[in-house]
Short mmCIF file of C-alpha atoms in Angstrom, two decimals:
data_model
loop_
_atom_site.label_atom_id
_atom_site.label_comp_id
_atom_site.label_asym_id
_atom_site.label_seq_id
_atom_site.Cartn_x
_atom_site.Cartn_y
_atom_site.Cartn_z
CA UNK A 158 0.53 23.94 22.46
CA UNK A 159 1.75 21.11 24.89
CA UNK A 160 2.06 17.71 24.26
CA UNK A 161 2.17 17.87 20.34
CA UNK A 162 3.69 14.68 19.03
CA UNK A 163 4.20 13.44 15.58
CA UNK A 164 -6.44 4.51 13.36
CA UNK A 165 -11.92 -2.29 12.88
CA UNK A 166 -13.43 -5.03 14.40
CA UNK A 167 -14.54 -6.32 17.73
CA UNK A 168 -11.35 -8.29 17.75
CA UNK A 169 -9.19 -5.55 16.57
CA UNK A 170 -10.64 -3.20 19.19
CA UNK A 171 -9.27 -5.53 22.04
CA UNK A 172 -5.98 -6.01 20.44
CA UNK A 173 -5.42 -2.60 20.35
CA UNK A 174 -6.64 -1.65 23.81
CA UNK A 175 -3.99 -4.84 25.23
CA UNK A 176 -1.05 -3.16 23.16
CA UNK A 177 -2.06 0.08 24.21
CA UNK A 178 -2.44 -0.28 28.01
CA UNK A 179 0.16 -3.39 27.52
CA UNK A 180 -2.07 -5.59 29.62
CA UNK A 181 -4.30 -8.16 29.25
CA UNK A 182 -8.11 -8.11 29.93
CA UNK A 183 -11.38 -7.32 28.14
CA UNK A 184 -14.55 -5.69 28.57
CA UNK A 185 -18.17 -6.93 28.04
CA UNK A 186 -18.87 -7.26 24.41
CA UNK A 187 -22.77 -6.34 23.85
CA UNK A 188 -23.08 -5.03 20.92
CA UNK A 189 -23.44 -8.64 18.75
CA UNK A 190 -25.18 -9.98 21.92
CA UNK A 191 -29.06 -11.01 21.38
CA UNK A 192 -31.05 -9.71 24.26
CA UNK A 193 -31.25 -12.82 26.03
CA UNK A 194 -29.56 -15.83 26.69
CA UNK A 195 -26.52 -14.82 24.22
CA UNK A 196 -25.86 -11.83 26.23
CA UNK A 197 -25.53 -13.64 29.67
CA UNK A 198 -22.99 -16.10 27.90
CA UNK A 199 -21.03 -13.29 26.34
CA UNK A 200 -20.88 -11.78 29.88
CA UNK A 201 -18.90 -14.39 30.82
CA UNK A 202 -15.61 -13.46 29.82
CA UNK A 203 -15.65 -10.06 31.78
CA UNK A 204 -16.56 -12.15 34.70
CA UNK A 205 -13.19 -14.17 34.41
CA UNK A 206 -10.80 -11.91 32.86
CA UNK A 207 -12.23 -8.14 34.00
CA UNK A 208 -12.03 -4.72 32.45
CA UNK A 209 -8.63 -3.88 31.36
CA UNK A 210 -6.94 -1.49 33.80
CA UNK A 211 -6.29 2.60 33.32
CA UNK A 212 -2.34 2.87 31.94
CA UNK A 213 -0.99 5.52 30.32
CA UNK A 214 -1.32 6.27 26.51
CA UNK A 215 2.51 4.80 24.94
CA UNK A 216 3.12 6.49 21.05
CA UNK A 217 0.13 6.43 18.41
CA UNK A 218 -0.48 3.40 16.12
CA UNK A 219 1.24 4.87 12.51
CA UNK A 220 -0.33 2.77 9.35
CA UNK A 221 2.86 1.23 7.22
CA UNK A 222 0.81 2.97 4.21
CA UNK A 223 0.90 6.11 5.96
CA UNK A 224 4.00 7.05 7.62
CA UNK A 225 4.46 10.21 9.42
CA UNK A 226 6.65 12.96 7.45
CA UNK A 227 6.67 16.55 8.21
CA UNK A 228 5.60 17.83 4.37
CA UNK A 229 2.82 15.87 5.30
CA UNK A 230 1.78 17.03 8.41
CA UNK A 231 2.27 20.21 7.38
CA UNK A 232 -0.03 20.00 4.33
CA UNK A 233 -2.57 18.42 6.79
CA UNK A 234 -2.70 20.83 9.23
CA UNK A 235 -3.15 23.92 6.50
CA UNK A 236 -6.02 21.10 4.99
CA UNK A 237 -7.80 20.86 8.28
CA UNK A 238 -8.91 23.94 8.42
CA UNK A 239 -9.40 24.69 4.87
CA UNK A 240 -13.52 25.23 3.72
CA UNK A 241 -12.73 24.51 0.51
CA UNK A 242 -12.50 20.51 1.46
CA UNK A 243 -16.07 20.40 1.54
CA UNK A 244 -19.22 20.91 -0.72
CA UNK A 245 -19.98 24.60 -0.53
CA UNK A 246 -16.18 25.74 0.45
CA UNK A 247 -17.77 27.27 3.80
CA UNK A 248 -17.57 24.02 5.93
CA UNK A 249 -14.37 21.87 7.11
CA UNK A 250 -12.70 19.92 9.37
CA UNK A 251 -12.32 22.76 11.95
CA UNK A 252 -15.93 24.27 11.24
CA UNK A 253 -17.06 21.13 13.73
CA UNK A 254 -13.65 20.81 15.20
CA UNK A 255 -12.50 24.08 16.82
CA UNK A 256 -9.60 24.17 18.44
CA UNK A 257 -10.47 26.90 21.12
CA UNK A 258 -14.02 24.12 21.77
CA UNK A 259 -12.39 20.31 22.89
CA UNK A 260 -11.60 20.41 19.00
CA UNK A 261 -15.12 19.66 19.13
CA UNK A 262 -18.06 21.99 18.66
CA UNK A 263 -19.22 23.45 21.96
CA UNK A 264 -23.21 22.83 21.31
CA UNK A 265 -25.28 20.31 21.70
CA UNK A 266 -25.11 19.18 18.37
CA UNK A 267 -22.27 19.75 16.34
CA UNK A 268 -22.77 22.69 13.22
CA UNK A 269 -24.06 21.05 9.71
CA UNK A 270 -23.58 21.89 6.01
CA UNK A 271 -25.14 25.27 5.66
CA UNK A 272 -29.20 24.19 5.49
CA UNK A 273 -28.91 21.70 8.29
CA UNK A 274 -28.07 21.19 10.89
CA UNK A 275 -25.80 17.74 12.42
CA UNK A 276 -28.13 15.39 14.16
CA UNK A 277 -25.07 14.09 16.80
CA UNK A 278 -22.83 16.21 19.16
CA UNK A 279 -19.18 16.36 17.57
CA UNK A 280 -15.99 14.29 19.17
CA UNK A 281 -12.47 15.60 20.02
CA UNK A 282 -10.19 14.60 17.83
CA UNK A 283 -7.57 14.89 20.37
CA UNK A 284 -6.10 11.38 20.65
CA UNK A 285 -8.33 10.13 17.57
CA UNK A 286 -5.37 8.84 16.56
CA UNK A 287 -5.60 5.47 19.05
CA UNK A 288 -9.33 4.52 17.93
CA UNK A 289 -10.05 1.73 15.81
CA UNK A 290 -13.39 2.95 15.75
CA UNK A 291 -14.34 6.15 15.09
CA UNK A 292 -17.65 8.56 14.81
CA UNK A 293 -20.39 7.95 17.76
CA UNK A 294 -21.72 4.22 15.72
CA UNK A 295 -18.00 3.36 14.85
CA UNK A 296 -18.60 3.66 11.21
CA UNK A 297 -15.19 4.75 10.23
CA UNK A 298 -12.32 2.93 11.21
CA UNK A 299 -9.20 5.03 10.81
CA UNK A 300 -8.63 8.81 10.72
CA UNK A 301 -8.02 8.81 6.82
CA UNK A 302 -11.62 7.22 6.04
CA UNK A 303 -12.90 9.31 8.97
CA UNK A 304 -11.90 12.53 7.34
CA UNK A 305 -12.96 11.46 3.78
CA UNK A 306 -16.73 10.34 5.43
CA UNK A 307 -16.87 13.71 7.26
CA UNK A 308 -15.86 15.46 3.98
CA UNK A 309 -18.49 13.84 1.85
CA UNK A 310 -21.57 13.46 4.42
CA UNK A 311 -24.63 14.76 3.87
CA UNK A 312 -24.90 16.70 6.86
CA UNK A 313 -21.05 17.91 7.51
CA UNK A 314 -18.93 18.50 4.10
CA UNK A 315 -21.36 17.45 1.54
CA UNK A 316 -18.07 17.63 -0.48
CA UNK A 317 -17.95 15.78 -4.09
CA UNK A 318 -14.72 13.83 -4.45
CA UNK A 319 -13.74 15.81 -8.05
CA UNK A 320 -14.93 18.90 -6.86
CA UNK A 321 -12.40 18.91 -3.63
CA UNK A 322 -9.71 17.95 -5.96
CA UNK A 323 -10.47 19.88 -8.85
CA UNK A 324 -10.01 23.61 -6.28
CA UNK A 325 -6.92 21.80 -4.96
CA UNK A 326 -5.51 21.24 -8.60
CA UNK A 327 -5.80 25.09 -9.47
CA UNK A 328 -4.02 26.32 -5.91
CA UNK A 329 -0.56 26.40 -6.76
CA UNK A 330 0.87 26.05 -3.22
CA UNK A 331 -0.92 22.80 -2.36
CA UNK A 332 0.13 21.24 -5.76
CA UNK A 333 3.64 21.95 -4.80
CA UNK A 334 2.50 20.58 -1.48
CA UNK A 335 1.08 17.30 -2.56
CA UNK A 336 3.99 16.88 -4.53
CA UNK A 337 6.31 17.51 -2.10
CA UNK A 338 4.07 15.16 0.38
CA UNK A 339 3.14 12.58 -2.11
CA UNK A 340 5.20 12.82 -5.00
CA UNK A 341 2.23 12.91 -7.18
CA UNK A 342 2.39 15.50 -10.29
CA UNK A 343 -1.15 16.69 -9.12
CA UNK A 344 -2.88 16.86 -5.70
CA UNK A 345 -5.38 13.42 -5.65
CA UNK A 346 -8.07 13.94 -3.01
CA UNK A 347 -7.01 10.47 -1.33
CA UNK A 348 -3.97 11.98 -0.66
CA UNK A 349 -5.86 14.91 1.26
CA UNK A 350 -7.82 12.21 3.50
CA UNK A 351 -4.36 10.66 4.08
CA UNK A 352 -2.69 14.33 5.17
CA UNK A 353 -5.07 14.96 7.31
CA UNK A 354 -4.92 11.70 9.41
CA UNK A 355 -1.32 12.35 9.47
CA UNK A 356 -1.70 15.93 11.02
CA UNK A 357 -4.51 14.45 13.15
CA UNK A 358 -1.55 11.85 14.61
CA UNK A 359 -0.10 14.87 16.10
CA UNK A 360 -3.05 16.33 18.73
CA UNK A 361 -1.76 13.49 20.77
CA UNK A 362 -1.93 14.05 24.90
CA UNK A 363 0.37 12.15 27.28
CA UNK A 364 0.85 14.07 30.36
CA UNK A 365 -1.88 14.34 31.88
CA UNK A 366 -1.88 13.87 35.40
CA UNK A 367 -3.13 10.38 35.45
CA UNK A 368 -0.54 9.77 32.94
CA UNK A 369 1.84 11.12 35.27
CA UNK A 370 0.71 8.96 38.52
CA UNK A 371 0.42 5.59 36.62
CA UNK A 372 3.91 5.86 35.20
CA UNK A 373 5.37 6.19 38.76
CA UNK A 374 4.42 9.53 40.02
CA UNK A 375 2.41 9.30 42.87
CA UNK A 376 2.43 12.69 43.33
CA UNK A 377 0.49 13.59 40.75
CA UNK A 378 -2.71 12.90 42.04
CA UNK A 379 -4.07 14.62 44.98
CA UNK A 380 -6.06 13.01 47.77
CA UNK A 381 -9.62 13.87 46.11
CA UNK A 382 -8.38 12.86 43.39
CA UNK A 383 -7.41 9.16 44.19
CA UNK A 384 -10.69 8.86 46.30
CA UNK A 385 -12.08 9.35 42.82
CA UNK A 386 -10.10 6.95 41.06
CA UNK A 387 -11.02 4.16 43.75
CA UNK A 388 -15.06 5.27 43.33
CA UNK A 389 -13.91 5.05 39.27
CA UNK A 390 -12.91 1.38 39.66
CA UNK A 391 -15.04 -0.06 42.35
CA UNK A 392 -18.43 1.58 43.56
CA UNK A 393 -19.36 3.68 40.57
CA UNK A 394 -18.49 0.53 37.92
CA UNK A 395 -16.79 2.98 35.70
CA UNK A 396 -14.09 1.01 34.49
CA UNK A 397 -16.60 -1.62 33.46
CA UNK A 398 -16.75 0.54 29.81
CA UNK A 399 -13.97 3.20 29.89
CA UNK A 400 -10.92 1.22 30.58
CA UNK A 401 -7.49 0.67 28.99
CA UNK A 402 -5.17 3.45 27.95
CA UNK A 403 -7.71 5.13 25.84
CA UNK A 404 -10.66 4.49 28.88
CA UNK A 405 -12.95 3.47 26.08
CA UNK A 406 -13.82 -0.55 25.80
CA UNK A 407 -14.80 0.61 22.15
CA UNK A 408 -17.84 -1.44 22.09
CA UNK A 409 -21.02 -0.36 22.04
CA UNK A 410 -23.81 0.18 24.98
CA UNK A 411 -26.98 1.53 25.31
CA UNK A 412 -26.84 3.39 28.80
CA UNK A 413 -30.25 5.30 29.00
CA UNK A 414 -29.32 8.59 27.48
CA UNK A 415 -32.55 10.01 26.64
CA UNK A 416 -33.67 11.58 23.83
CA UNK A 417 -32.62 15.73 23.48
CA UNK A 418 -35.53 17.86 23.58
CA UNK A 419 -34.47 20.24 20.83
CA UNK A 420 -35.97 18.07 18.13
CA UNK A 421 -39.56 18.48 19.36
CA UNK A 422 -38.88 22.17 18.61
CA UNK A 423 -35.93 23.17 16.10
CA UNK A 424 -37.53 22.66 12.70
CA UNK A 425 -33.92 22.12 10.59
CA UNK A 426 -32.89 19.26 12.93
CA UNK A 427 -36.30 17.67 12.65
CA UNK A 428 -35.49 18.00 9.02
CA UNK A 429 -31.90 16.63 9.54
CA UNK A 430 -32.87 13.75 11.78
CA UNK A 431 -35.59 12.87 9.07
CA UNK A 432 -33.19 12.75 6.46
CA UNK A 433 -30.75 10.11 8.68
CA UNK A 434 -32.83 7.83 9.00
CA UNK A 435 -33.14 8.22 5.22
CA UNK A 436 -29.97 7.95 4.24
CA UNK A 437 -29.16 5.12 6.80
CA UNK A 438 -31.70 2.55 5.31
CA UNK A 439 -34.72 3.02 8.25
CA UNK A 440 -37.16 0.68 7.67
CA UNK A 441 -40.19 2.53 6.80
CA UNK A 442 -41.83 2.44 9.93
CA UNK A 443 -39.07 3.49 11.57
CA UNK A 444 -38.54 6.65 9.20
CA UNK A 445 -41.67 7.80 10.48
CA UNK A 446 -41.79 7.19 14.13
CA UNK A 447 -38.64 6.97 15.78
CA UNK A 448 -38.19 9.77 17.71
CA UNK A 449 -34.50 9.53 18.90
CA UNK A 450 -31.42 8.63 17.61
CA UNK A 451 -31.17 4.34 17.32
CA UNK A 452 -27.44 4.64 17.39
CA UNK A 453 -25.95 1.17 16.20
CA UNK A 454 -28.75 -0.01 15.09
CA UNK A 455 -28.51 2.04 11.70
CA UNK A 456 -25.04 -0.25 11.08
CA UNK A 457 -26.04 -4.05 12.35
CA UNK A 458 -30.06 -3.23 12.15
CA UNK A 459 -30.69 -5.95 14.62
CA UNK A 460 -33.37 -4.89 17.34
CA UNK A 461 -31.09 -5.13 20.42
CA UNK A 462 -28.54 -2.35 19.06
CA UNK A 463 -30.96 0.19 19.39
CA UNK A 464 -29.72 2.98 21.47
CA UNK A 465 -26.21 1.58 21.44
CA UNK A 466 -23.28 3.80 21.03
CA UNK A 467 -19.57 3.91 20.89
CA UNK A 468 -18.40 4.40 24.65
CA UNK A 469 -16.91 7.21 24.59
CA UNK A 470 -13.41 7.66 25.37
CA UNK A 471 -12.54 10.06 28.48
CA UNK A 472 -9.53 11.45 27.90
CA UNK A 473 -9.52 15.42 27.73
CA UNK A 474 -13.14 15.31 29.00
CA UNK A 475 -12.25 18.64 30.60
CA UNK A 476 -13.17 20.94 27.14
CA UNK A 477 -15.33 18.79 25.62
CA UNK A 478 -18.82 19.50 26.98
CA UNK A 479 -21.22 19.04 26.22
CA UNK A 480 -21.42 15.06 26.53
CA UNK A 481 -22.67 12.26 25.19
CA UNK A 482 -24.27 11.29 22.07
CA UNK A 483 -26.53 13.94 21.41
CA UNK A 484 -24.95 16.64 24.00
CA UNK A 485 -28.03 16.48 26.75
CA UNK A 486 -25.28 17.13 29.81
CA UNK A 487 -23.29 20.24 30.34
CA UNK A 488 -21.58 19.51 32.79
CA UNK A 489 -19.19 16.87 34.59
CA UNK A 490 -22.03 17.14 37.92
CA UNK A 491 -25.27 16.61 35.31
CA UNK A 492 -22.97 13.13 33.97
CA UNK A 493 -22.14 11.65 37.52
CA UNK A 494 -25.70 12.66 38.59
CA UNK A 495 -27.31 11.01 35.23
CA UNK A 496 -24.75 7.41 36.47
CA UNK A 497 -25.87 7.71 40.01
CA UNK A 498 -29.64 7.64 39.06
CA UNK A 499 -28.67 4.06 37.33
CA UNK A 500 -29.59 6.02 33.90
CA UNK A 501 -32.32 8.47 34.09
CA UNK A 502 -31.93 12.50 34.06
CA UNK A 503 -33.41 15.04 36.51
CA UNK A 504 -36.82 14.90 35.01
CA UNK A 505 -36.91 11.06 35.18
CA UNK A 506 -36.24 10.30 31.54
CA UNK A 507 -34.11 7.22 30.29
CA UNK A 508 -33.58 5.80 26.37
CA UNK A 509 -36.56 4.89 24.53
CA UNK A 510 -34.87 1.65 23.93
CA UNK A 511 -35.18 0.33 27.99
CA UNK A 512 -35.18 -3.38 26.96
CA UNK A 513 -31.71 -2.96 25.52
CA UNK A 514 -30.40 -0.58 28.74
CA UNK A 515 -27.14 -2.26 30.02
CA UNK A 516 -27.34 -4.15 33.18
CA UNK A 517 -23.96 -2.49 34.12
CA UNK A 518 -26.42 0.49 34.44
CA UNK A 519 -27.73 0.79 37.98
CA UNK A 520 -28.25 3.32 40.82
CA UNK A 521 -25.21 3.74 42.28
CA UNK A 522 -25.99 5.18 45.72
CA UNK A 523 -23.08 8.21 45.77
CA UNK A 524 -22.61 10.73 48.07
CA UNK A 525 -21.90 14.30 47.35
CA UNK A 526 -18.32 13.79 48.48
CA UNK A 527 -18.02 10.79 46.27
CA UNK A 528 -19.45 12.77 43.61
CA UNK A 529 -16.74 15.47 44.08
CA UNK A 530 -14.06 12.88 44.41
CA UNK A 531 -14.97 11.07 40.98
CA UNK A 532 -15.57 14.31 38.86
CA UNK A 533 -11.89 15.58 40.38
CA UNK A 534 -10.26 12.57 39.29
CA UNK A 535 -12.23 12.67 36.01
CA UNK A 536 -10.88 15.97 35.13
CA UNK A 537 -7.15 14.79 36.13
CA UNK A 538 -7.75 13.03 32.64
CA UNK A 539 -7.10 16.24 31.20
CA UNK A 540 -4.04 18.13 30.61
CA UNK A 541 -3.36 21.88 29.59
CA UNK A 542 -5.84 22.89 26.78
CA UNK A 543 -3.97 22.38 23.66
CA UNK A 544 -4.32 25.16 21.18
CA UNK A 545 -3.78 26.13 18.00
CA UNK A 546 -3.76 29.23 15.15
CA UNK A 547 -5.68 28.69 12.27
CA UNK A 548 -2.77 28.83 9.46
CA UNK A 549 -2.95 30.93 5.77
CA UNK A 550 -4.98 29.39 3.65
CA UNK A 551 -3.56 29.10 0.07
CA UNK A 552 -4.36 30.89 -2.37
CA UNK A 553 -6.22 30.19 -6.07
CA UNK A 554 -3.94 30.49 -8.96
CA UNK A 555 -4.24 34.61 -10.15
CA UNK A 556 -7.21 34.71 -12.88
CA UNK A 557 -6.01 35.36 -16.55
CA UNK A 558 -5.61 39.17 -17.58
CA UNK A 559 -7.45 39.78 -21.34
CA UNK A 560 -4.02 40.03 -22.79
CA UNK A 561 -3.20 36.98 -21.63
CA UNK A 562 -6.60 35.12 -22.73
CA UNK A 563 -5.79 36.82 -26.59
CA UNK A 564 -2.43 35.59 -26.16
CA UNK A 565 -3.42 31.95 -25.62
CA UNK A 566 -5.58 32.33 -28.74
CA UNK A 567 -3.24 33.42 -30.82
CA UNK A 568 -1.11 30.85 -29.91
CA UNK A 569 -3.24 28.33 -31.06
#
């Protein structure tokens, strides 16, 4: 594995991208903007100050109440890609998160509790560590509540909290684990949210070749490739929304991604999609027509976030298809294509939402060389695939013998 080293607000987003990329600068701001006036004022401040520029990635944020420590990690890692975090024991962290697939889930949308099936395509956690926001509508704002909301949703763990920490209690090695971690006398399932941030902290990239190139060497970046990085920051407008060290403004933008045309056929994720809007408080008109995913909309429930979504971050873009929200592109060439069309696919579809589309969304007029330069300097993003074994799971404490059971009777 390479590269393995030992996570909310709009305001807290920008500090972290200046610290990060240790620069100033900040990106347009639109998802508190109303759709009119409001969102020409709070254009203003890209206008003076600009996106923040690509830098490299400098050592993940650690939480003081959540220090790094090898026990840990350790007990994080085994956690990860333990089943038996979850409602069912059949689905965890690394049912959605495969190491082998981006640490993502190589589908369109990611795999659900057994019955469903997830609604949203599934993010890397490579480099999760650096994201004040988290999931595709920032609703989680650190790894640990990340991993606890993925554990308990209705659609990905279903786990009860007692549950999860009543199979830990009764698996000897992870209550000498916890202990060792935590110093508790019995494995708490806080503690388990909090182990696997900590092992999370770890899938950390920093040598990738754009890493490489903005720390001083220019040879790491070939002639294509710093075509495409000029395209990146001037014609193509990229760096309007993934800039910084972590190329993601973390706000939130509506950019014409069209609705996937598996749920006007795939039964289960009409059923799943149904039961979102459910479960995030759709009005009832809304429960029963909307026919694509309103993205931030289901947080703020203001009209003008609808079809807004976390920008996505680009780093290690290379193993992560497909992309965006709801996995409609394949492929690097279907993305740049999608851009270049100022927002609409091959069959001439765009977001269902156009009266919140971004204005930063426009044709872009490339060529097929500029095409080829941008997705080459895309992929330089990316480092060597960063891989992983799926350690022993632990195993239950051995069930009592008959003797035993007449012993403990007798006892008593």
């Amino acid at each position: 594995m390479s590269n393995v080293i030992q996570t909310p607000t709009l305001l807290a987003a920008a500090i972290t991208t200046a610290l990060l990329a240790g620069c100033a600068g900040q990106a347009t701001s639109e998802s508190t903007a109303a759709p009119a006036a409001e969102k020409s004022m709070a254009a203003a401040p890209m206008a003076m100050a600009g996106p923040a520029p690509l830098a490299p990635l400098g050592e993940p944020p650690i939480p003081p109440d959540n220090l790094q420590s090898p026990a840990k990690i350790e007990l994080g890692k085994i956690l990860f890609f333990d089943p038996r975090l979850g409602g069912d024991a059949s689905t965890g962290c690394s049912t959605c998160h495969e190491p082998d697939q981006g640490w993502a889930w190589a589908e369109d949308f990611s795999r659900g509790y057994p019955g469903t099936v997830h609604w949203r395509n599934s993010q890397t956690i490579i480099n999760s560590a650096y994201f004040p926001r988290q999931f595709w509508a920032g609703s989680a704002s650190s790894n640990e509540s990340q991993a606890r909301g993925a554990a308990r949703g209705g659609v990905a763990g279903n786990g009860e909290a007692d549950i999860m920490e009543a199979r830990l209690r009764v698996i000897p090695e992870y209550v000498e684990r916890f202990r060792e971690a935590f110093g508790t006398q019995w494995p708490i399932v806080r503690d388990a949210w909090r182990a696997i941030a900590s092992f999370e902290r770890t899938l950390v990239q920093r040598d990738t070749p754009l890493d490489k190139y903005l720390l001083g060497d220019k040879s790491a970046l070939d002639a294509d490739q710093l075509k495409g990085k000029e395209i990146f920051e001037g014609k193509g407008g990229c760096i309007q929304c993934h800039n910084g060290a972590i190329t993601s403004d973390q706000d939130f933008h509506n950019i014409g991604i069209p609705p996937n045309k598996r749920w006007e056929e795939d039964g289960l994720a009409q059923i799943t999609f149904r039961f979102e809007q459910y479960a995030k408080g759709q009005t009832q008109e809304g429960y029963r027509k909307a026919k694509s995913d309103w993205g931030f909309y289901y947080r703020s429930k203001n009209a003008w976030d609808k079809g807004k979504f976390r920008t996505a971050p680009l780093r290690y873009l290379k193993y992560t298809a497909p992309y965006m929200h709801n996995g409609v592109f394949y492929t690097l060439e279907e993305v740049v294509d999608f851009y270049d069309r100022g927002g609409f696919d091959e069959d001439g579809r765009t977001t269902l939402f156009p009266e919140n589309k971004s204005s930063l969304i426009k044709p872009l007029g490339l060529t097929d060389d500029e095409k080829g330069a941008l997705i080459a300097f895309l992929e330089s993003m990316s480092g060597e695939e960063m891989l992983m074994d799926k350690p022993a799971m632990p195993e239950y404490a051995p069930l009592f013998t008959l003797a035993e059971l007449e012993a403990a009777q007798e006892a008593k």
